[in-house]
Amino acid sequence: MLMGHKTIQNLPESERPYEKAVRYGVGVLSDAELLAVILRTGTRNKTGIELAYDVLEISERYPGLLGLGHARLNDLTKLNGIGTVKALELLCTVELGKRMSMLKREPGRVFDDPKDIAGYFMEELRALETEHFYVVLFDASGRLIRYEPVFKGTINMSLVSPREALRLALDHDACNLIIMHNHPSGDPTPSNSDHEVTVKFYRACSQVGIPLLDHIVIGDNTYFSYRENRLVFGTDDDDTYTPYRKET
């Protein structure tokens, strides 16, 4: 029989997230412990850490923090012990993480290969529940200029036009570009319409002298590169493919 209100203070000091964070830094905390610090309190029958585990199990499809990244307000408030205020605090924390991830897209970055660029954008794109289509711009030396979404939501790839991507490239004096989009299903295998839009972009970019260098499809911790698979773009030895750092 449970007596009284269960709190983190009932735990040994070495197991309390606050004390561990103060002594060793927040980097040593587990995902559940980090969430427990944000939640501050649990319920009468659960500590903050136990409630944090409930949050991490909120999604059947996405495990752990990725599930929290997909959660909506009403998903969280269904959990016993999570009211509107705590739910909003969690969602705001997730949003801050997403914005910090976006800030790391520093101009001047050079990529080694398609895996490198896919990994750079993976955490941001893999958590999206709808398709987002991005253009990534590079200068003549293969340095990152900027990236920007040009289409969002449920995308009919056959209707995606190169016009907006090329406008951005011209506005920012880009010399090369890559297009990239996510598959919310988690499977990056390209569809027939993905093939069609790749060819359409490749031809349009060639006509204006701003080469399209790759189309990368982002899945759940995996990706598909048209360049790597030698579709549309030929071989990896093409010297025009400047965004990827050359071995010396």
Short mmCIF file of C-alpha atoms in Angstrom, two decimals:
data_model
loop_
_atom_site.label_atom_id
_atom_site.label_comp_id
_atom_site.label_asym_id
_atom_site.label_seq_id
_atom_site.Cartn_x
_atom_site.Cartn_y
_atom_site.Cartn_z
CA MET A 1 0.00 0.00 0.00
CA LEU A 2 1.37 3.40 -0.98
CA MET A 3 1.77 5.84 1.87
CA GLY A 4 2.07 9.57 1.31
CA HIS A 5 3.17 11.40 -1.79
CA LYS A 6 6.03 9.89 -3.82
CA THR A 7 8.69 12.47 -4.66
CA ILE A 8 12.20 12.49 -6.04
CA GLN A 9 13.35 13.53 -2.57
CA ASN A 10 12.54 10.00 -1.42
CA LEU A 11 15.32 8.71 -3.69
CA PRO A 12 18.94 8.37 -2.58
CA GLU A 13 20.82 11.61 -3.22
CA SER A 14 22.99 9.94 -5.86
CA GLU A 15 19.85 9.15 -7.91
CA ARG A 16 18.26 12.60 -7.76
CA PRO A 17 18.45 14.45 -11.10
CA TYR A 18 18.90 17.89 -9.54
CA GLU A 19 21.83 16.84 -7.36
CA LYS A 20 23.45 14.90 -10.21
CA ALA A 21 23.13 17.88 -12.56
CA VAL A 22 24.63 20.30 -10.04
CA ARG A 23 27.53 17.99 -9.26
CA TYR A 24 28.34 16.59 -12.70
CA GLY A 25 26.51 18.77 -15.23
CA VAL A 26 23.27 18.17 -17.12
CA GLY A 27 25.06 16.11 -19.76
CA VAL A 28 25.19 13.10 -17.43
CA LEU A 29 21.40 12.97 -17.02
CA SER A 30 19.34 10.39 -18.87
CA ASP A 31 16.45 11.49 -21.08
CA ALA A 32 14.00 10.65 -18.29
CA GLU A 33 16.03 12.59 -15.73
CA LEU A 34 16.18 15.66 -17.97
CA LEU A 35 12.41 15.54 -18.40
CA ALA A 36 11.95 15.08 -14.65
CA VAL A 37 13.83 18.33 -14.03
CA ILE A 38 11.53 20.11 -16.49
CA LEU A 39 8.39 18.50 -15.02
CA ARG A 40 9.55 19.30 -11.44
CA THR A 41 6.89 17.14 -9.77
CA GLY A 42 5.15 13.85 -10.36
CA THR A 43 1.81 12.63 -9.04
CA ARG A 44 0.76 11.17 -5.70
CA ASN A 45 1.72 7.71 -6.89
CA LYS A 46 4.59 8.52 -9.25
CA THR A 47 7.83 10.42 -8.95
CA GLY A 48 8.81 12.96 -11.56
CA ILE A 49 11.15 10.38 -13.11
CA GLU A 50 8.36 7.82 -13.39
CA LEU A 51 6.13 10.44 -14.99
CA ALA A 52 8.97 11.28 -17.37
CA TYR A 53 9.06 7.65 -18.51
CA ASP A 54 5.33 7.91 -19.27
CA VAL A 55 6.12 10.91 -21.48
CA LEU A 56 8.86 8.99 -23.28
CA GLU A 57 6.40 6.18 -24.02
CA ILE A 58 3.72 8.50 -25.38
CA SER A 59 4.07 7.28 -28.97
CA GLU A 60 3.75 3.70 -30.16
CA ARG A 61 5.36 4.58 -33.48
CA TYR A 62 8.25 6.77 -32.36
CA PRO A 63 10.41 5.77 -29.38
CA GLY A 64 11.64 8.06 -26.63
CA LEU A 65 12.38 11.69 -27.35
CA LEU A 66 11.37 11.31 -30.98
CA GLY A 67 7.86 10.50 -29.78
CA LEU A 68 7.83 13.66 -27.67
CA GLY A 69 8.93 15.57 -30.76
CA HIS A 70 5.78 14.37 -32.54
CA ALA A 71 3.45 14.92 -29.57
CA ARG A 72 0.68 17.50 -29.55
CA LEU A 73 -0.84 19.31 -26.59
CA ASN A 74 -3.82 16.97 -26.32
CA ASP A 75 -1.54 13.91 -26.51
CA LEU A 76 0.38 15.06 -23.45
CA THR A 77 -2.60 16.16 -21.37
CA LYS A 78 -4.06 12.66 -21.68
CA LEU A 79 -1.29 11.48 -19.35
CA ASN A 80 -2.14 11.41 -15.66
CA GLY A 81 -0.08 14.14 -14.03
CA ILE A 82 0.39 16.27 -17.16
CA GLY A 83 -1.84 19.32 -17.23
CA THR A 84 -1.89 22.12 -19.77
CA VAL A 85 0.97 24.04 -18.11
CA LYS A 86 3.35 21.07 -17.97
CA ALA A 87 2.39 20.03 -21.49
CA LEU A 88 3.17 23.51 -22.80
CA GLU A 89 6.49 23.56 -20.95
CA LEU A 90 7.45 20.29 -22.63
CA LEU A 91 6.34 21.48 -26.06
CA CYS A 92 8.22 24.77 -25.65
CA THR A 93 11.36 22.83 -24.69
CA VAL A 94 11.01 20.72 -27.83
CA GLU A 95 10.49 23.83 -29.96
CA LEU A 96 13.59 25.49 -28.50
CA GLY A 97 15.58 22.39 -29.42
CA LYS A 98 14.29 22.55 -32.99
CA ARG A 99 15.19 26.23 -33.27
CA MET A 100 18.67 25.64 -31.88
CA SER A 101 19.10 22.87 -34.43
CA MET A 102 18.23 25.34 -37.17
CA LEU A 103 20.73 27.89 -35.86
CA LYS A 104 23.63 25.49 -36.39
CA ARG A 105 23.28 25.82 -40.16
CA GLU A 106 26.25 28.13 -40.20
CA PRO A 107 27.24 29.70 -43.52
CA GLY A 108 30.53 28.44 -44.88
CA ARG A 109 30.09 24.81 -43.85
CA VAL A 110 31.60 22.31 -46.31
CA PHE A 111 30.30 18.75 -46.54
CA ASP A 112 32.28 15.58 -47.21
CA ASP A 113 29.61 13.44 -48.87
CA PRO A 114 25.83 12.86 -49.07
CA LYS A 115 25.88 11.06 -45.71
CA ASP A 116 27.43 14.14 -44.13
CA ILE A 117 24.78 16.53 -45.41
CA ALA A 118 21.95 14.09 -44.63
CA GLY A 119 23.20 13.76 -41.07
CA TYR A 120 23.43 17.53 -40.75
CA PHE A 121 19.71 17.95 -41.45
CA MET A 122 18.48 14.57 -40.16
CA GLU A 123 17.20 15.50 -36.70
CA GLU A 124 15.19 18.42 -38.01
CA LEU A 125 13.58 16.66 -40.97
CA ARG A 126 13.02 13.16 -39.59
CA ALA A 127 10.57 14.42 -36.95
CA LEU A 128 8.31 16.26 -39.41
CA GLU A 129 4.85 14.75 -39.83
CA THR A 130 4.26 16.29 -43.26
CA GLU A 131 6.51 16.55 -46.28
CA HIS A 132 8.82 19.55 -46.46
CA PHE A 133 10.81 20.32 -49.61
CA TYR A 134 14.07 22.26 -49.13
CA VAL A 135 16.61 23.92 -51.35
CA VAL A 136 20.19 24.06 -50.06
CA LEU A 137 22.45 26.67 -51.67
CA PHE A 138 26.24 26.62 -52.11
CA ASP A 139 28.86 29.01 -53.43
CA ALA A 140 31.48 28.19 -56.06
CA SER A 141 33.77 26.61 -53.45
CA GLY A 142 31.05 24.32 -52.12
CA ARG A 143 30.44 26.33 -48.96
CA LEU A 144 26.92 26.44 -47.54
CA ILE A 145 25.16 29.75 -48.18
CA ARG A 146 21.73 28.98 -46.74
CA TYR A 147 18.87 26.51 -46.85
CA GLU A 148 15.18 27.22 -47.04
CA PRO A 149 11.90 25.29 -47.30
CA VAL A 150 10.09 26.07 -50.54
CA PHE A 151 7.11 23.73 -50.11
CA LYS A 152 5.42 22.43 -46.96
CA GLY A 153 2.54 20.11 -46.15
CA THR A 154 1.16 17.28 -48.23
CA ILE A 155 3.20 17.66 -51.39
CA ASN A 156 2.14 16.52 -54.82
CA MET A 157 5.65 16.13 -56.16
CA SER A 158 4.45 16.35 -59.73
CA LEU A 159 3.36 19.95 -59.02
CA VAL A 160 6.63 21.05 -57.40
CA SER A 161 8.18 23.71 -59.61
CA PRO A 162 11.88 24.64 -59.83
CA ARG A 163 10.96 28.32 -60.16
CA GLU A 164 11.08 29.20 -56.44
CA ALA A 165 14.29 27.25 -55.86
CA LEU A 166 16.00 29.00 -58.77
CA ARG A 167 14.75 32.40 -57.62
CA LEU A 168 16.39 31.82 -54.23
CA ALA A 169 19.58 30.63 -55.90
CA LEU A 170 19.77 33.75 -58.07
CA ASP A 171 18.88 36.08 -55.17
CA HIS A 172 21.75 34.68 -53.09
CA ASP A 173 24.30 34.32 -55.90
CA ALA A 174 24.44 30.54 -55.46
CA CYS A 175 26.56 28.55 -57.88
CA ASN A 176 25.19 25.10 -57.02
CA LEU A 177 22.19 23.71 -55.19
CA ILE A 178 20.82 20.53 -53.68
CA ILE A 179 17.16 19.72 -53.22
CA MET A 180 16.02 17.69 -50.25
CA HIS A 181 12.74 16.49 -48.82
CA ASN A 182 11.54 14.16 -46.09
CA HIS A 183 9.32 11.09 -46.15
CA PRO A 184 7.17 11.13 -42.97
CA SER A 185 6.74 7.36 -43.33
CA GLY A 186 10.40 7.00 -42.38
CA ASP A 187 11.23 5.11 -45.59
CA PRO A 188 13.41 7.26 -47.89
CA THR A 189 12.91 5.06 -50.95
CA PRO A 190 12.07 7.53 -53.76
CA SER A 191 8.74 7.32 -55.53
CA ASN A 192 8.07 7.71 -59.24
CA SER A 193 7.04 11.31 -58.64
CA ASP A 194 10.33 11.88 -56.76
CA HIS A 195 12.15 10.68 -59.88
CA GLU A 196 10.09 12.99 -62.08
CA VAL A 197 10.72 16.08 -59.97
CA THR A 198 14.45 15.29 -59.82
CA VAL A 199 14.70 15.18 -63.60
CA LYS A 200 12.60 18.35 -63.89
CA PHE A 201 14.87 20.24 -61.46
CA TYR A 202 18.03 18.87 -63.09
CA ARG A 203 16.98 20.14 -66.51
CA ALA A 204 15.76 23.53 -65.26
CA CYS A 205 18.92 24.14 -63.24
CA SER A 206 21.11 23.16 -66.18
CA GLN A 207 19.32 25.67 -68.40
CA VAL A 208 20.14 28.60 -66.11
CA GLY A 209 23.69 27.47 -65.36
CA ILE A 210 23.17 26.63 -61.67
CA PRO A 211 23.79 22.88 -61.46
CA LEU A 212 21.56 20.67 -59.35
CA LEU A 213 24.05 18.45 -57.57
CA ASP A 214 21.87 16.01 -55.65
CA HIS A 215 18.39 15.17 -54.45
CA ILE A 216 18.46 13.72 -50.93
CA VAL A 217 15.40 12.05 -49.41
CA ILE A 218 15.38 11.95 -45.61
CA GLY A 219 13.76 9.05 -43.74
CA ASP A 220 13.84 8.00 -40.09
CA ASN A 221 17.57 8.02 -39.36
CA THR A 222 18.29 6.98 -42.94
CA TYR A 223 18.44 8.67 -46.33
CA PHE A 224 18.57 8.16 -50.09
CA SER A 225 20.93 10.15 -52.31
CA TYR A 226 20.31 10.25 -56.04
CA ARG A 227 23.97 11.08 -56.48
CA GLU A 228 25.24 8.13 -54.47
CA ASN A 229 22.93 5.80 -56.34
CA ARG A 230 24.02 7.26 -59.70
CA LEU A 231 20.51 8.21 -60.71
CA VAL A 232 20.20 11.29 -62.96
CA PHE A 233 23.59 12.66 -61.88
CA GLY A 234 25.96 10.06 -63.30
CA THR A 235 29.01 8.99 -61.31
CA ASP A 236 30.48 10.32 -58.09
CA ASP A 237 33.62 11.36 -59.98
CA ASP A 238 31.87 14.28 -61.66
CA ASP A 239 34.11 17.28 -60.99
CA THR A 240 31.14 19.65 -61.00
CA TYR A 241 29.95 18.22 -57.69
CA THR A 242 31.71 20.84 -55.58
CA PRO A 243 29.72 20.85 -52.30
CA TYR A 244 31.44 17.69 -51.16
CA ARG A 245 34.99 18.17 -49.97
CA LYS A 246 37.51 16.58 -52.33
CA GLU A 247 40.09 14.15 -50.95
CA THR A 248 43.67 15.27 -51.44
#
